[in-house]
PDB file of C-alpha atoms in Angstrom:
ATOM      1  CA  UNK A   1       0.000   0.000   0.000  1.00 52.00           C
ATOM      2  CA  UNK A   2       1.519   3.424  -0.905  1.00 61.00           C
ATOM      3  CA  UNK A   3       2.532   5.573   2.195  1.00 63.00           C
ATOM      4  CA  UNK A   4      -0.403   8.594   1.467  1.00 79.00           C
ATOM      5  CA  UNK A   5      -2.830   5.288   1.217  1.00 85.00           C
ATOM      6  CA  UNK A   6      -2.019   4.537   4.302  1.00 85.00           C
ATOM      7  CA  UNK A   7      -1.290   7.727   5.938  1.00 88.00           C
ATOM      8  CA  UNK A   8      -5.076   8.459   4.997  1.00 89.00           C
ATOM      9  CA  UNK A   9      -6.188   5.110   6.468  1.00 94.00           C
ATOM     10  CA  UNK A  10      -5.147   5.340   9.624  1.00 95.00           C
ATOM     11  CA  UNK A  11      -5.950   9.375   9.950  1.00 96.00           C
ATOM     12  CA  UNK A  12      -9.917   8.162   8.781  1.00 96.00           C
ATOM     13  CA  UNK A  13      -9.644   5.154  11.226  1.00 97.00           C
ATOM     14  CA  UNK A  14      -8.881   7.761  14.174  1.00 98.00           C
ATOM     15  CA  UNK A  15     -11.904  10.258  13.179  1.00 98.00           C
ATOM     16  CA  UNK A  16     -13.816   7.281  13.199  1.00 98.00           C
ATOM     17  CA  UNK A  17     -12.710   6.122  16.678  1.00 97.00           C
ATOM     18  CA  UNK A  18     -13.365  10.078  17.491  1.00 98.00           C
ATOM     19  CA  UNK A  19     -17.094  10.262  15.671  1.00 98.00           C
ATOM     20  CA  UNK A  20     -18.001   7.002  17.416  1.00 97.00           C
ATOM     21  CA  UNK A  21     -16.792   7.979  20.821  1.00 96.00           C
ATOM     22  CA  UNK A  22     -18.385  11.599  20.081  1.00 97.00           C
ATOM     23  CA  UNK A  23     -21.559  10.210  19.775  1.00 98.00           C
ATOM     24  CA  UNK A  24     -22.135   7.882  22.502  1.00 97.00           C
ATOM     25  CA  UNK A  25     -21.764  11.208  24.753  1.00 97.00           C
ATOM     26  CA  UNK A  26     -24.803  11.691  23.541  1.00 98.00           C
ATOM     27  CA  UNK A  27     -26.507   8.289  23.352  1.00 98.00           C
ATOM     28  CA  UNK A  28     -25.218   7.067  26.307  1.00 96.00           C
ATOM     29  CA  UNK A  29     -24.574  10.137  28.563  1.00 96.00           C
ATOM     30  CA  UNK A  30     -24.814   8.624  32.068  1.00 94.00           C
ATOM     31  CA  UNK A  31     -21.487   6.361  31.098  1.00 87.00           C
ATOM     32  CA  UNK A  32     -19.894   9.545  31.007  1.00 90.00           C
ATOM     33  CA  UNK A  33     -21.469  11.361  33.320  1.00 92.00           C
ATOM     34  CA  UNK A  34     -20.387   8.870  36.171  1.00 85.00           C
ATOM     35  CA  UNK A  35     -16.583  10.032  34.735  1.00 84.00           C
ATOM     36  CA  UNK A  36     -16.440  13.461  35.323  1.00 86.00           C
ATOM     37  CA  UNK A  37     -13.883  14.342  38.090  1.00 83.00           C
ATOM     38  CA  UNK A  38     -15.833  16.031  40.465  1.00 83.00           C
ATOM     39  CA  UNK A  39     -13.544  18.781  41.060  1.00 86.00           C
ATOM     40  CA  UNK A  40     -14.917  20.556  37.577  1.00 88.00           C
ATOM     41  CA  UNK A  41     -16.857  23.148  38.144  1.00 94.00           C
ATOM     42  CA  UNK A  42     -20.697  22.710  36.900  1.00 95.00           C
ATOM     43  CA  UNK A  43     -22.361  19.403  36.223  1.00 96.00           C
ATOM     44  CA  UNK A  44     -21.137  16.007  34.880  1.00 94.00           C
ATOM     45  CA  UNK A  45     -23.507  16.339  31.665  1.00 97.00           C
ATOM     46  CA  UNK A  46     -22.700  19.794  30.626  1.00 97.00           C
ATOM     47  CA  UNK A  47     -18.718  18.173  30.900  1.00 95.00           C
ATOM     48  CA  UNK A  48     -20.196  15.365  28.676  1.00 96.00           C
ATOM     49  CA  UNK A  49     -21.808  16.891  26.448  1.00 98.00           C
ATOM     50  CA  UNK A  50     -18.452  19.329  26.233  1.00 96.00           C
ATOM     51  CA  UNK A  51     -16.218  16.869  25.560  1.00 95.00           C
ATOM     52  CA  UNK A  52     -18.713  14.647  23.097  1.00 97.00           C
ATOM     53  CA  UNK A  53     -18.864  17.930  20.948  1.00 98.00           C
ATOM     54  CA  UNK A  54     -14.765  17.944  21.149  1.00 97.00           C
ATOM     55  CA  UNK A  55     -14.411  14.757  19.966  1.00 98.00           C
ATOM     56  CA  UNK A  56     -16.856  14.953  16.843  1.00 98.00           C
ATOM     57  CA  UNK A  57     -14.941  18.274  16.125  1.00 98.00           C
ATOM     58  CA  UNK A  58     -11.519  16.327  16.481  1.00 98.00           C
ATOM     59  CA  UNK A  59     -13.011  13.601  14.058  1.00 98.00           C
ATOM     60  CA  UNK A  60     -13.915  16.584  11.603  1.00 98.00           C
ATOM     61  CA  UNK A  61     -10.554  18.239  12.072  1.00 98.00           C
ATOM     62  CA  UNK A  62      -8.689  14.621  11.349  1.00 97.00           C
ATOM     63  CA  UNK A  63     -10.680  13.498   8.829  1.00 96.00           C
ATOM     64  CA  UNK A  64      -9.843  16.569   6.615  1.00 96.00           C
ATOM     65  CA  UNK A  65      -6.606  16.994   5.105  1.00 94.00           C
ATOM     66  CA  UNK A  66      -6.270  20.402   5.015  1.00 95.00           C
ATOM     67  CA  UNK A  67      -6.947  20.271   8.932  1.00 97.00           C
ATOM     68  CA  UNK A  68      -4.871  17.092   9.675  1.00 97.00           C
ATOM     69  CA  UNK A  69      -2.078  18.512  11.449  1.00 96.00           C
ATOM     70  CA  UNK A  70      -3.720  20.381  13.584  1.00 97.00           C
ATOM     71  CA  UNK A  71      -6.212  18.196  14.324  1.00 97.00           C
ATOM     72  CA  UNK A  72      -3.958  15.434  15.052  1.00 97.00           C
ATOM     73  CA  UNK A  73      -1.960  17.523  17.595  1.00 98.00           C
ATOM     74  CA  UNK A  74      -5.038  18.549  18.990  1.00 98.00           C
ATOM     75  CA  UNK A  75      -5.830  15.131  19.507  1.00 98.00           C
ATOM     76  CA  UNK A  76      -3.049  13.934  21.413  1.00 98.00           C
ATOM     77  CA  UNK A  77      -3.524  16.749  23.779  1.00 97.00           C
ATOM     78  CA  UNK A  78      -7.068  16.245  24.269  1.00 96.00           C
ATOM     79  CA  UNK A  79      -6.426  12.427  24.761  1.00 95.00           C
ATOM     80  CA  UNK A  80      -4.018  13.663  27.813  1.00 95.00           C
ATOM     81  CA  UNK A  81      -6.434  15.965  29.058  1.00 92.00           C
ATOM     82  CA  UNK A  82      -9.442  13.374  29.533  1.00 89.00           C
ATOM     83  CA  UNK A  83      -6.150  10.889  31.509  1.00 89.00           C
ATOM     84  CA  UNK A  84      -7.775  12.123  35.036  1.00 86.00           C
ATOM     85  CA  UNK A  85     -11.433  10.615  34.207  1.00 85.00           C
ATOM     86  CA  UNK A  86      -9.903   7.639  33.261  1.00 87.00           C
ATOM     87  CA  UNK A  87      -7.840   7.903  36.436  1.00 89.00           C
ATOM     88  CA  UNK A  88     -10.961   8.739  38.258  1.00 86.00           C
ATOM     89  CA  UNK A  89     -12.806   5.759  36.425  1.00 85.00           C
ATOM     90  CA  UNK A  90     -10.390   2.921  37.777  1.00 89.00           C
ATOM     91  CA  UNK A  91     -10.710   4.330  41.313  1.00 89.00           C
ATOM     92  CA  UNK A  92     -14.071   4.120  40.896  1.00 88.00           C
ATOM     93  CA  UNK A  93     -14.258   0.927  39.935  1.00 87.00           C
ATOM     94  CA  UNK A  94     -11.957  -0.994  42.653  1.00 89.00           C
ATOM     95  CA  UNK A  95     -14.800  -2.659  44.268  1.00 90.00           C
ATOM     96  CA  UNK A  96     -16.870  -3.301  41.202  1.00 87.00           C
ATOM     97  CA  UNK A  97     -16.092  -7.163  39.438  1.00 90.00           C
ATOM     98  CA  UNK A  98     -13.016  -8.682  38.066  1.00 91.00           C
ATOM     99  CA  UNK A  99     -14.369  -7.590  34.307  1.00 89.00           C
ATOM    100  CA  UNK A 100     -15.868  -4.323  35.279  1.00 85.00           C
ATOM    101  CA  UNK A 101     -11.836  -3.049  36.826  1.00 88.00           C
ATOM    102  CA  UNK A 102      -9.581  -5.029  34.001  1.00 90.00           C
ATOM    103  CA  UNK A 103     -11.912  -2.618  31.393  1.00 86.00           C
ATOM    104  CA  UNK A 104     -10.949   0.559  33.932  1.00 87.00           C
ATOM    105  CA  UNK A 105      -7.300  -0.338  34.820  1.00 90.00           C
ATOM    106  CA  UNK A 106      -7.147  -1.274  30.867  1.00 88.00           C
ATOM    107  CA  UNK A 107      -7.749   2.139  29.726  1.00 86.00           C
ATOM    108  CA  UNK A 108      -5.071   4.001  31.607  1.00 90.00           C
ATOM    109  CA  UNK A 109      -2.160   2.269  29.581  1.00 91.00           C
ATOM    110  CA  UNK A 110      -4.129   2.480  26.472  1.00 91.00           C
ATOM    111  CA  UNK A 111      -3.794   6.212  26.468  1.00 91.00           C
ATOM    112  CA  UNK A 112      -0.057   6.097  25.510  1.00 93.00           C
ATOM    113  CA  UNK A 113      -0.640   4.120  22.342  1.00 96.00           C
ATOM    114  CA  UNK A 114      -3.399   6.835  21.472  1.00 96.00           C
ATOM    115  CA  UNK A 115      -1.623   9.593  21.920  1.00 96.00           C
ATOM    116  CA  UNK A 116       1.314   8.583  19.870  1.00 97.00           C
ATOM    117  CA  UNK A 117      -1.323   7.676  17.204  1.00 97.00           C
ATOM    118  CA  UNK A 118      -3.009  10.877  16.845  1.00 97.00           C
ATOM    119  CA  UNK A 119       0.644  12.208  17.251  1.00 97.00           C
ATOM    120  CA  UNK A 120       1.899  10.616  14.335  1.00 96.00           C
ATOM    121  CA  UNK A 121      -1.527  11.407  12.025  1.00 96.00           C
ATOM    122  CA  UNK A 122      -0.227  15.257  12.841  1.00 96.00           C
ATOM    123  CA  UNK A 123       3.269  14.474  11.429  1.00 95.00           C
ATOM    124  CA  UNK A 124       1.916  12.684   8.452  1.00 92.00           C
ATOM    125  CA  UNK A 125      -0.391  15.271   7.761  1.00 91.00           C
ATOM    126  CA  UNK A 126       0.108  17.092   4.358  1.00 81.00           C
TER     127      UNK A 126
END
């Protein structure tokens, strides 16, 4: 597969992850909601409904070359920013069952290999 091919790919496969993820903020709210670090000021919905609207503007942003790079970057820092709710998520779910706390504990490493995705979309970008 040529480079741009693939470039492309994986830049549409992350505004897809972004779209979908955008979304259930909205179809699934409560999820969310139960996230939201309590030290933000004002409620865990408007913070949902915040960050759902980030991430379908992030998918946007990706999906377009002409808005790649920055997108990308902008990605990666908003993947940092939203570490503490997964942090906050985990805690939350110490006492919960074996399944419930592998999918909490799972997500904190996962944010590295996200990061360095969106990252590299940015530096791929035309």
């Amino acid at each position: 597969m040529e480079p741009n091919r693939s470039r492309a790919r994986s830049a549409m496969a992350l505004a897809a992850l972004l779209g979908l993820a955008g979304v259930t903020h909205f179809t699934r709210p409560k999820y969310y909601d139960a996230i939201v670090p309590k030290s933000l000021p004002g409620t865990p919905r408007q913070w949902t409904y915040v960050s759902g609207v980030a991430e379908l503007a992030l998918a946007t942003a990706v999906a377009a070359p002409r808005t790649r790079k920055l997108g990308g970057v902008l990605t990666a820092a908003f993947f940092v920013a939203v570490f503490p709710a997964n942090v906050k998520m985990a805690l939350d779910f110490r006492s919960k069952s074996p399944k419930a706390r592998a999918l909490a504990y799972g997500r904190l490493p996962l944010q590295i290999p996200l990061v360095a995705w969106a990252w590299k979309v940015a530096k791929a970008a035309p």
